[in-house]
Coordinates of C-alpha atoms and ligand atoms in Angstrom, one line a residue:
X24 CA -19.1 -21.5 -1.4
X25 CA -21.7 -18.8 -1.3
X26 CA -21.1 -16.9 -4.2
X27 CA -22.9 -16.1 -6.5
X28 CA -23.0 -16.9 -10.7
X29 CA -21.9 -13.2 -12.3
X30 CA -25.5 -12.9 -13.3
X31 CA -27.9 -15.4 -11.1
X32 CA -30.7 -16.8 -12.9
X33 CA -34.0 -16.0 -11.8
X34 CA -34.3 -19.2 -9.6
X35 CA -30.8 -18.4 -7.5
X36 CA -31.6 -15.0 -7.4
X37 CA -35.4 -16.4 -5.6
X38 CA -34.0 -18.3 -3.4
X39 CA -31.4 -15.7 -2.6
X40 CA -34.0 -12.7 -1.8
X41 CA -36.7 -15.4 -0.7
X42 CA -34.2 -16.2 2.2
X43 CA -33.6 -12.4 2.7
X44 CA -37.2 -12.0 3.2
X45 CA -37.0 -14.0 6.0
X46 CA -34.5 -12.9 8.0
X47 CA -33.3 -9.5 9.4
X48 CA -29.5 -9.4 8.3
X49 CA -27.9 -7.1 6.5
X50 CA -27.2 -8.1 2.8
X51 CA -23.7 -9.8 2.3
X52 CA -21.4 -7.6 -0.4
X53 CA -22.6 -10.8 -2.7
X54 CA -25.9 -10.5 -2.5
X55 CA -25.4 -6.0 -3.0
X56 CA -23.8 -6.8 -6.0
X57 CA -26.0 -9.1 -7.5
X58 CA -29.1 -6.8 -6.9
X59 CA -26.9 -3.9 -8.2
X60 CA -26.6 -6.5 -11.3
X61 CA -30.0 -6.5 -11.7
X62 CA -30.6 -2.6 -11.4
X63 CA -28.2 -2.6 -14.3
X64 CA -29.9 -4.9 -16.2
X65 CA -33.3 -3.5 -16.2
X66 CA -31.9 -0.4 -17.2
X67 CA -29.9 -2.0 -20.4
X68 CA -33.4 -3.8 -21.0
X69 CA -35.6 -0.6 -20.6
X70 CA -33.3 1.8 -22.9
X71 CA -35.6 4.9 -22.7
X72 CA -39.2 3.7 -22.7
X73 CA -40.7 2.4 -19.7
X74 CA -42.6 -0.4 -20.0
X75 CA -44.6 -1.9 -16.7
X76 CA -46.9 -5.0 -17.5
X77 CA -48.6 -5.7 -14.0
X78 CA -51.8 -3.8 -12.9
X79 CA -52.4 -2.8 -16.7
X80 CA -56.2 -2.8 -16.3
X81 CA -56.7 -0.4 -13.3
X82 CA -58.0 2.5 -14.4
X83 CA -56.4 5.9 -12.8
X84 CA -58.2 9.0 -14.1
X85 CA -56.2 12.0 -12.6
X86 CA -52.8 11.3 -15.4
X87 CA -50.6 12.3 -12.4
X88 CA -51.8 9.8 -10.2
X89 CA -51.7 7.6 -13.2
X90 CA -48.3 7.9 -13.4
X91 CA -47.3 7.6 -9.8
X92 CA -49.2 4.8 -10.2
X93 CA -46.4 3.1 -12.3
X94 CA -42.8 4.8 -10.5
X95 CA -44.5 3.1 -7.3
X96 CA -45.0 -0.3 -9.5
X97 CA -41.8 -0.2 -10.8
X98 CA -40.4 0.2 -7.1
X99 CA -42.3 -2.2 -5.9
X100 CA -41.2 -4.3 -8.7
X101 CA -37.5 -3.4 -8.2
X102 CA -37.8 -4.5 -4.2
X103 CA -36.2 -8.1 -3.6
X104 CA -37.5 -7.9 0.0
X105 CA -39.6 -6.3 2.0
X106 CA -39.8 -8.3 5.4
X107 CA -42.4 -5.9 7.2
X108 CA -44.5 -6.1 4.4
X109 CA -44.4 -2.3 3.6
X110 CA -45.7 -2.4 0.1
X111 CA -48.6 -5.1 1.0
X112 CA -50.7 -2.4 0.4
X113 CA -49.6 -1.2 -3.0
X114 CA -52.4 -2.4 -5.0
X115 CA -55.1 -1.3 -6.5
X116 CA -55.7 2.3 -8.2
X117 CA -55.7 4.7 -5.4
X118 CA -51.8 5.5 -4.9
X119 CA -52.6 8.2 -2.2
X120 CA -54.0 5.3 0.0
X121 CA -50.6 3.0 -0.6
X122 CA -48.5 2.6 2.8
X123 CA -45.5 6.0 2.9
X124 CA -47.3 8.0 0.0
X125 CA -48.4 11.3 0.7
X126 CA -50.9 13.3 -1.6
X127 CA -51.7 16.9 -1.7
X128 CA -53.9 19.4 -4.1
X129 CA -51.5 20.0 -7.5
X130 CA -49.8 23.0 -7.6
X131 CA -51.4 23.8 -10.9
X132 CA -54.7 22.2 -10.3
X133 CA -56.4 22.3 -6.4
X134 CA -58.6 19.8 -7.2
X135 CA -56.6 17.4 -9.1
X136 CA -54.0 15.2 -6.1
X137 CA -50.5 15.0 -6.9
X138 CA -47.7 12.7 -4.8
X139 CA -46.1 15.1 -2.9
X140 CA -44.1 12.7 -0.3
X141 CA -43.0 9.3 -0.2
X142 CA -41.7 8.2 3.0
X143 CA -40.2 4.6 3.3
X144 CA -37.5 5.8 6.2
X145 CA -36.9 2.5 8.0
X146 CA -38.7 0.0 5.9
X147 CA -36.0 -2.3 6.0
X148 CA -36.8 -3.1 2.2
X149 CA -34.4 -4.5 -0.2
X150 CA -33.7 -3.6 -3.7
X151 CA -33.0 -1.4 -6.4
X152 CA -33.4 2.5 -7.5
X153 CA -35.4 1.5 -11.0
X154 CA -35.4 4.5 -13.5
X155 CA -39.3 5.0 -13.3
X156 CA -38.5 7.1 -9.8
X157 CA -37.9 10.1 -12.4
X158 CA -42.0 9.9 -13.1
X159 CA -42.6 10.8 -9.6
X160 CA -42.5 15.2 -10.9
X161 CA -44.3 15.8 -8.0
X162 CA -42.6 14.9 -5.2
X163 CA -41.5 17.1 -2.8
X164 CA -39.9 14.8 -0.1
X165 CA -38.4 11.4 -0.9
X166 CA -37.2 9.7 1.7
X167 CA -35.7 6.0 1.9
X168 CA -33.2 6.6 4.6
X169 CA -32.0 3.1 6.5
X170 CA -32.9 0.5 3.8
X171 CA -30.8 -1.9 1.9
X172 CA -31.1 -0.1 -0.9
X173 CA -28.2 -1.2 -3.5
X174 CA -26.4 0.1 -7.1
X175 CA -26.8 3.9 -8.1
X176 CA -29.3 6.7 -8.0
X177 CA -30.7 6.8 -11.5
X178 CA -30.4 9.6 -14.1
X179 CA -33.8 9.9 -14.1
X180 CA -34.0 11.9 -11.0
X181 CA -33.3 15.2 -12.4
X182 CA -37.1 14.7 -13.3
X183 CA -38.1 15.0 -10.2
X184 CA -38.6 19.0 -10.7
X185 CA -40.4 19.6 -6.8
X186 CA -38.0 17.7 -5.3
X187 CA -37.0 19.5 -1.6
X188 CA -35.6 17.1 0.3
X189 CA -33.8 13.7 -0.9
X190 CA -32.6 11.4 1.9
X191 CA -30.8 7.7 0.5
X192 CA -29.0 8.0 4.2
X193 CA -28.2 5.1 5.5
X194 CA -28.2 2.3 2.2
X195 CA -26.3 0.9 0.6
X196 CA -25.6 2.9 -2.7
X197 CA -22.5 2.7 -4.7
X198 CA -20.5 5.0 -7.3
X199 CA -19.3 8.1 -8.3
X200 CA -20.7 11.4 -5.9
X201 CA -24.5 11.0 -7.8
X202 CA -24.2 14.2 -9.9
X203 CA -27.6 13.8 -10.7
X204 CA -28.8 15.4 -7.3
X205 CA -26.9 18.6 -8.4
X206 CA -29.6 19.2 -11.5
X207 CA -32.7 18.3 -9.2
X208 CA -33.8 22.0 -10.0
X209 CA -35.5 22.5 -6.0
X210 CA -33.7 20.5 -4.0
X211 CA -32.5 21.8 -0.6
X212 CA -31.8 19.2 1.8
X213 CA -29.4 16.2 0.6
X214 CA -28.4 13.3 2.7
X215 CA -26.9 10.7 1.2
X216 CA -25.0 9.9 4.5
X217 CA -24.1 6.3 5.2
X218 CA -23.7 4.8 1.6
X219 CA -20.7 3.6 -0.2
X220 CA -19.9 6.4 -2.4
X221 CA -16.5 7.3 -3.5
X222 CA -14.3 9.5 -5.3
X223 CA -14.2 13.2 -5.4
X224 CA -16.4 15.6 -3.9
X225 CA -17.7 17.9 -7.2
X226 CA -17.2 21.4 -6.3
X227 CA -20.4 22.4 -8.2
X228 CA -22.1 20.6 -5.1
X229 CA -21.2 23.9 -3.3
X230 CA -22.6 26.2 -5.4
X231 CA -26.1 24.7 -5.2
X232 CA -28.0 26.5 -3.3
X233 CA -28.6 23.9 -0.6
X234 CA -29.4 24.4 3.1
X235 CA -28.5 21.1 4.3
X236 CA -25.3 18.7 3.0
X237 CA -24.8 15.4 4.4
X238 CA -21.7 13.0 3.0
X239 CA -20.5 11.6 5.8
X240 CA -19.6 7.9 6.3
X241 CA -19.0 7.4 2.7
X242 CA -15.7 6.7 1.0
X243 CA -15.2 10.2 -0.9
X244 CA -11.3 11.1 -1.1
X245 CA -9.7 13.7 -2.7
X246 CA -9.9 16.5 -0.9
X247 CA -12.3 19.4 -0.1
X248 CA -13.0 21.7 -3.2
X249 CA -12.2 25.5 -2.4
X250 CA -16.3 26.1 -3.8
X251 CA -16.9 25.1 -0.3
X252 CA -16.6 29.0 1.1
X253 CA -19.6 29.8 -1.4
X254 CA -22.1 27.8 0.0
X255 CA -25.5 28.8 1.5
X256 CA -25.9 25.5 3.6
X257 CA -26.6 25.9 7.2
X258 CA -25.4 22.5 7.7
X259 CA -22.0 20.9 6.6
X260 CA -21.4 17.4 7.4
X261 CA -18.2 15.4 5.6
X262 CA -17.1 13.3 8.6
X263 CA -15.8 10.1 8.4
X264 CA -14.6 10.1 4.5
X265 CA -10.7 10.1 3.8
X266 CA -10.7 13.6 2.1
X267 CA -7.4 14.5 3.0
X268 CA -5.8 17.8 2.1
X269 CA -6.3 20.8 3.6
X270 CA -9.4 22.5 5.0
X271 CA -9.8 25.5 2.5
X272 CA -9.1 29.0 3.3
X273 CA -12.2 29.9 1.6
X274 CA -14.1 28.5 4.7
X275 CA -14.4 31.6 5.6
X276 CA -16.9 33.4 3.4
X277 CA -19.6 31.0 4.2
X278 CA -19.9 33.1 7.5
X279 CA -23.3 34.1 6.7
X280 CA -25.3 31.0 6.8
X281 CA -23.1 28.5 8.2
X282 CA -24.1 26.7 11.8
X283 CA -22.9 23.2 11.6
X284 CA -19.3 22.6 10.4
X285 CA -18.4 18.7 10.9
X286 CA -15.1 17.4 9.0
X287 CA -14.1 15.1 11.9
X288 CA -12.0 11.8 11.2
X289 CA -11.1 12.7 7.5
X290 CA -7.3 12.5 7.0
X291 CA -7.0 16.1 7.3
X292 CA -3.3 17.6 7.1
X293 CA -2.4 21.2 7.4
X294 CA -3.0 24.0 9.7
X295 CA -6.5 24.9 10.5
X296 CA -7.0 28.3 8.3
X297 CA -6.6 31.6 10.4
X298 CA -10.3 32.5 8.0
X299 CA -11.8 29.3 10.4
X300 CA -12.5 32.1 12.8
X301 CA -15.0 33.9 10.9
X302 CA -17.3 31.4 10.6
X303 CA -19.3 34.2 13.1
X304 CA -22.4 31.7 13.2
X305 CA -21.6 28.5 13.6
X306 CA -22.3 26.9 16.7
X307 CA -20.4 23.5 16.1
X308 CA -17.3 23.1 14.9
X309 CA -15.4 19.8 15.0
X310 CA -12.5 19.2 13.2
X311 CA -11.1 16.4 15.5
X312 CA -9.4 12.9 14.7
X313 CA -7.4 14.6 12.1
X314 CA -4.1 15.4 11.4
X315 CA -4.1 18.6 11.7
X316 CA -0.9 20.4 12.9
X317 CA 0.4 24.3 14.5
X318 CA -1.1 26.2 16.5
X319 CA -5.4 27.3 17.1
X320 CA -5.0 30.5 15.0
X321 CA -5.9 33.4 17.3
X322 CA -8.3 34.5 15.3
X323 CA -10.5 31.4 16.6
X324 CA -12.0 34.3 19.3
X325 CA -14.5 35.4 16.4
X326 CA -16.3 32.0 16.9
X327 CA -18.9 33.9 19.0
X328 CA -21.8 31.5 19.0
X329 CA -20.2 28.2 18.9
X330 CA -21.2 26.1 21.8
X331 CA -19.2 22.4 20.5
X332 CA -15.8 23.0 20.0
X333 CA -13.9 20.1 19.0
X334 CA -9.8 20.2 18.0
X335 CA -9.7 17.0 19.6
X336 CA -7.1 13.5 18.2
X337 CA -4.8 16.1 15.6
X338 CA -1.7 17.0 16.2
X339 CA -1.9 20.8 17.5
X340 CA 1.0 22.5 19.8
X341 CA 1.4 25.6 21.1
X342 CA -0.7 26.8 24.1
X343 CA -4.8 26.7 24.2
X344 CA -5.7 30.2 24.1
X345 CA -7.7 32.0 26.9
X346 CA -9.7 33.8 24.7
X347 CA -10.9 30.6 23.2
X348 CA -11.8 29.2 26.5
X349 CA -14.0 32.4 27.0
X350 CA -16.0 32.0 23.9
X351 CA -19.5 33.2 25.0
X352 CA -21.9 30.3 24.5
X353 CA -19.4 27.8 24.5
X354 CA -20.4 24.4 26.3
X355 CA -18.0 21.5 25.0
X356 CA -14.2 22.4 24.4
X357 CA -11.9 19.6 23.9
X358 CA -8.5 19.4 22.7
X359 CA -7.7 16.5 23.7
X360 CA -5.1 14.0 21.9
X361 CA -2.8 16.7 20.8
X362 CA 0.3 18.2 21.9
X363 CA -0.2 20.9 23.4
X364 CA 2.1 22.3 26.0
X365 CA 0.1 24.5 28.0
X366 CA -3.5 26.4 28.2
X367 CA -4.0 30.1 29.1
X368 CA -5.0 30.1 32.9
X369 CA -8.5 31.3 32.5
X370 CA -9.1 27.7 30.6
X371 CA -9.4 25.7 33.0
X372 CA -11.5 28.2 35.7
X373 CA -14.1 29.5 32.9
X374 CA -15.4 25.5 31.3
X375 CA -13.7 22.8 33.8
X376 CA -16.1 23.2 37.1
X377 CA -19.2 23.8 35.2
X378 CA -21.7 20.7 35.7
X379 CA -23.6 21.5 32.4
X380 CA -20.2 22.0 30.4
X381 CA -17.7 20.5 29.3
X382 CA -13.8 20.8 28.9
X383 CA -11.4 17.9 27.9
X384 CA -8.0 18.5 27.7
X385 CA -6.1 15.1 28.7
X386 CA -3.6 13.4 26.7
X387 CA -1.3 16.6 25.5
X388 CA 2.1 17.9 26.8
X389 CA 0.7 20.1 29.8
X390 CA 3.6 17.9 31.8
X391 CA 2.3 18.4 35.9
X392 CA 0.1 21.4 35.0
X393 CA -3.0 19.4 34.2
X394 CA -4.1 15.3 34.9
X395 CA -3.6 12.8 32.3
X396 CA -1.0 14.4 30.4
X397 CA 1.5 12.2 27.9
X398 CA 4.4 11.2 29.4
X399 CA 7.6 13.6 28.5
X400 CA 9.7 10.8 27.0
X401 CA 9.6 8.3 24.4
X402 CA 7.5 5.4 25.2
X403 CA 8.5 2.6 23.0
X404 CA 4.7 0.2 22.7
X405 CA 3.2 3.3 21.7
X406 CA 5.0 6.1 20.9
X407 CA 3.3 8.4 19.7
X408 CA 0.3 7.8 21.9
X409 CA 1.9 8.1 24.8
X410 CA 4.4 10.3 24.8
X411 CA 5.2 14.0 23.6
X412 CA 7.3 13.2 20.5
X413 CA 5.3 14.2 17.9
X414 CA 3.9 11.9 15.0
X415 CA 5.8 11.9 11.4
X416 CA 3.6 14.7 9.2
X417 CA 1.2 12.4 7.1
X418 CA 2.9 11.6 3.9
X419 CA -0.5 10.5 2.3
X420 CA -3.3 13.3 1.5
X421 CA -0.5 16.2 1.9
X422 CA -1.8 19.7 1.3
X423 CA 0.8 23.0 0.6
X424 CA 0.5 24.5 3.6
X425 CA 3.6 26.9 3.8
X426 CA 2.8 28.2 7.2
X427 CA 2.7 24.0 8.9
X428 CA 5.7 23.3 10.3
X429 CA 8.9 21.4 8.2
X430 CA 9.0 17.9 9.1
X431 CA 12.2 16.2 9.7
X432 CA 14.6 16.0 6.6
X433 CA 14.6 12.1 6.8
X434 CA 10.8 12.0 6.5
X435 CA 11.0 14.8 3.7
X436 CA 12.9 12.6 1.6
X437 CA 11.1 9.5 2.2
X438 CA 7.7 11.7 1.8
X439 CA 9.0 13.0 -1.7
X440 CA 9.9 9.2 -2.4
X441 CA 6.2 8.8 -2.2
X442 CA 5.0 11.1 -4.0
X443 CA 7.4 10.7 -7.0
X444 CA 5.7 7.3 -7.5
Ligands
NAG27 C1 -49.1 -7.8 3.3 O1 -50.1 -6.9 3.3 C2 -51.2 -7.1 2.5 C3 -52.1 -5.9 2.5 O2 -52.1 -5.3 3.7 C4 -51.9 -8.4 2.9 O3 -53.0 -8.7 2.1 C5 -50.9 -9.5 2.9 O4 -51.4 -10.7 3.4 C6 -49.6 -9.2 3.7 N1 -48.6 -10.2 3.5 C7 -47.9 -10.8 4.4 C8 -46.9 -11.8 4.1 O5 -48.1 -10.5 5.6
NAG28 C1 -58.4 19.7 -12.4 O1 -58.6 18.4 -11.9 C2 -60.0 17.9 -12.0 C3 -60.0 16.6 -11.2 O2 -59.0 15.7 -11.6 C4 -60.3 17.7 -13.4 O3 -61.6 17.3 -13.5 C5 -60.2 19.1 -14.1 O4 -60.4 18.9 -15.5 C6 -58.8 19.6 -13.9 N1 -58.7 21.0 -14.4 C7 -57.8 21.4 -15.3 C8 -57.8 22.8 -15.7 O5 -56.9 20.6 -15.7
NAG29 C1 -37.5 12.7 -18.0 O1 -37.9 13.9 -18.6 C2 -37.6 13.9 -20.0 C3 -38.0 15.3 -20.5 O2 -39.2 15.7 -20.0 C4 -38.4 12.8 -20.7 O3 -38.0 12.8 -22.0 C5 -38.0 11.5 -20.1 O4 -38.8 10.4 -20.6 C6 -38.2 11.5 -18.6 N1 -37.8 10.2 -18.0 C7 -38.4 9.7 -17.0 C8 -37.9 8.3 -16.6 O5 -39.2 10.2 -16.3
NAG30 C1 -13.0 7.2 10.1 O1 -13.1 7.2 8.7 C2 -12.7 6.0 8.1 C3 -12.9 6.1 6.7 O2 -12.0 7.0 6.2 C4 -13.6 4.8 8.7 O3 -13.2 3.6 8.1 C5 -13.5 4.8 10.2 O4 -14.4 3.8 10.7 C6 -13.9 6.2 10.8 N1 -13.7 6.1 12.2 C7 -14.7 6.3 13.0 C8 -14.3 6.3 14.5 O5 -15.8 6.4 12.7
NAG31 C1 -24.9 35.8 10.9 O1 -26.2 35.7 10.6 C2 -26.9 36.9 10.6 C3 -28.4 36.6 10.4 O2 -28.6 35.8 9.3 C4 -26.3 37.8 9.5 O3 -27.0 39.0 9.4 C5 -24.9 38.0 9.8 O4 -24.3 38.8 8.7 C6 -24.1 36.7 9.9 N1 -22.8 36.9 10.3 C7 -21.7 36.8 9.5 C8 -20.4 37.0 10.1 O5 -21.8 36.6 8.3
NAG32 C1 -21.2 18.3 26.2 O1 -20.8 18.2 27.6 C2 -21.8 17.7 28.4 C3 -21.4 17.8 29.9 O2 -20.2 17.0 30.0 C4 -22.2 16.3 28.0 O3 -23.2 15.8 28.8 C5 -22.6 16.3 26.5 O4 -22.8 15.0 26.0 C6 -21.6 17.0 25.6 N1 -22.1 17.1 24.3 C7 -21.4 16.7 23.2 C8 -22.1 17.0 21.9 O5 -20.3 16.3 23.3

């Protein structure tokens, strides 16, 4: 009852994407796979030459538009649907007129146009990556965020030489981080946010020399490589992933460039790094719905331009420090969700009865000293929601982290149990 053969013939595989065509839901995982299928098929077919049969007799004279001229046939070709009719327009031997493509003078040649941009953000197209992508050398910008893009980023786009920005945010891509991207010679920006990518984080990604990195809501595990403190990015996003381990201490050396630092909901364990506060320039940083444990390092004070500050849904203790709550540009502090059992007086006078700022602080161990505090003793429904006794230390995704506190010695044992499996 609606699945699919292992390989559907042409016809079910018609039927399948003529139905898709017509409506607006997401694909199923059945109907991912089986496009995925077919991505892999064409590339066992196609071994290294490429080989497009339709539009054979237009002409093209400029050989670069000539060859964008087939990567966009093969897309087209490789697109199951396409409900708004985005590629109607894809005919015909003058590419720089086809819907999302964007020409410009060659680099090489002024009067000769090249492909500099294709923009498909929000087509709502279904389909596949095909491996004639790699003949767009031109491009600058691709972008193909929030499609139903399916399978893997080719090979082939370490071709793309003048590739800036790449953004697949927002698909549905599988596999493996796509090492590819890392020998894209140019590129700068990568988002490849919102796919179903898994395993490991590569630490060469880190020593790219990228300004923006976007992985979140994927599936990558396995913890964040210590290449992390050598990056150039501006912007690092990992959120929602189950990284686990610790964040590293070499967080600290990316001072220079670093503004955005987002590694919220990820399994974290450990403390959070005393080097945290030298990140000098960054103006958010959110390491909330962790499990991170001890106390905010005091160090935290050197965070001079953050304005978000979010410790929120870990497992911190100790007491908020003032000097925190005084940060200079700071407009949203929360710690909420923790167990703290007490903040620094100037807390809640500098952030709480400021309209345009914010300070959350409810649901720690503040007992009568602040509002919605957890309740002192053990609540059986929910224990560790509600009251103060802490949560067992994560036994999954455990990082050595000799200065976070010893956990019980029952839950020692039964964590070493684990890990001995
Ligand atoms: C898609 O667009 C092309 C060119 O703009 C047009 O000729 C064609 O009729 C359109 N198809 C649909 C189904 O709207
Ligand atoms: C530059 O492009 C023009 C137009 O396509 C072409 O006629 C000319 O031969 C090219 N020049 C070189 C040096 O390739
Ligand atoms: C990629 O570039 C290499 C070397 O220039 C070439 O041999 C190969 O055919 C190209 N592949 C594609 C799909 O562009
Ligand atoms: C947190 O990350 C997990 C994946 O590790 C994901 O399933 C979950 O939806 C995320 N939670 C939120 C609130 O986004
Ligand atoms: C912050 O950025 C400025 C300007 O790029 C740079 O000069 C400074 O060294 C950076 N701060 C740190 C702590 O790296
Ligand atoms: C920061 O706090 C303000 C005031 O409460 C709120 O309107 C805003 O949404 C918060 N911003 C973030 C990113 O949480």
């Amino acid at each position: 009852m609606g699945t699919l053969p292992p390989f559907p013939p042409l016809l079910a595989a018609a039927v399948v994407f003529s139905f898709l065509s017509s409506s607006c839901f997401s694909l199923t995982s059945h109907e991912a796979a089986a496009i995925a299928r077919r991505q892999l098929l064409n590339f066992e077919q196609h071994g290294d030459h490429v080989h497009i049969d339709i539009d054979i007799k237009i002409k093209v004279s400029n050989p670069r538009l000539a060859t964008a001229h087939r990567a966009l046939h093969a897309l087209k070709r490789a697109l199951y649907s396409d409900p708004s009719n985005f590629t109607g327009n894809w005919a015909g031997p003058d590419v720089c007129a086809y819907n999302g493509v964007l020409c410009v003078p060659s680099l090489d040649n002024a009067s000769a146009s090249a492909v500099a941009s294709l923009d498909m953000n929000a087509a709502d197209v279904a389909g596949y990556l095909p491996r004639e992508i790699g003949l767009l050398s031109d491009l600058a910008v691709l972008h193909l965020n929030s499609n139903r893009f399916c399978g893997v980023i080719p090979e082939e786009i370490t071709n793309m030489t003048q590739l800036y920005e790449l953004d697949v945010s927002n698909n549905r891509l599988v596999g493996a981080f796509p090492d590819a991207v890392l020998r894209v010679p140019k590129l700068s920006y990568l988002d490849i946010r919102f796919n179903d990518f898994e395993g490991p984080i590569p630490p060469e990604l880190f020593l790219r020399p990228y300004d923006a990195i976007f992985l979140n809501n994927n599936r990558f595990t396995s913890g964040i490589p210590d290449t992390i403190g050598r990056s150039t990015a501006s912007v690092i996003v990992l959120a929602n992933n189950d990284l686990g381990g610790c964040i590293p201490a070499t967080i600290g050396q990316a001072a220079p460039t670093l503004d955005e630092f987002v590694f919220l909901n990820n399994s974290l364990t450990g403390c959070l790094p005393v080097e945290s506060g030298l990140l000098a320039n960054a103006t958010v940083f959110d390491v909330s719905r962790n499990l991170l444990t001890g106390a905010i390092p005091a160090t935290m004070d050197g965070l001079a331009k953050v304005e978000q500050l979010d410790l929120s849904h870990n497992t911190f203790t100790g007491i908020v420090p003032g000097d925190v709550c005084e940060l200079p540009v700071l407009t949203n502090l929360s710690v909420s969700y923790n167990f703290f059992a007490g903040e620094d007086t100037q807390c809640g006078s500098v952030l709480d009865a400021k309209p345009d700022k914010s300070f959350e602080d409810e649901a720690n161990c503040m007992g009568n000293e602040r509002p919605m505090q957890r309740s002192a003793g053990a609540d059986a429904a929910e224990p560790y929601l509600a009251s103060c006794r802490r949560p067992p230390p994560a036994r999954h995704h455990r990082c050595d982290d000799s200065s976070s506190e010893m956990p019980p010695s029952s839950l020692l044992l039964k964590s070493r149990h684990v890990q001995i499996q």
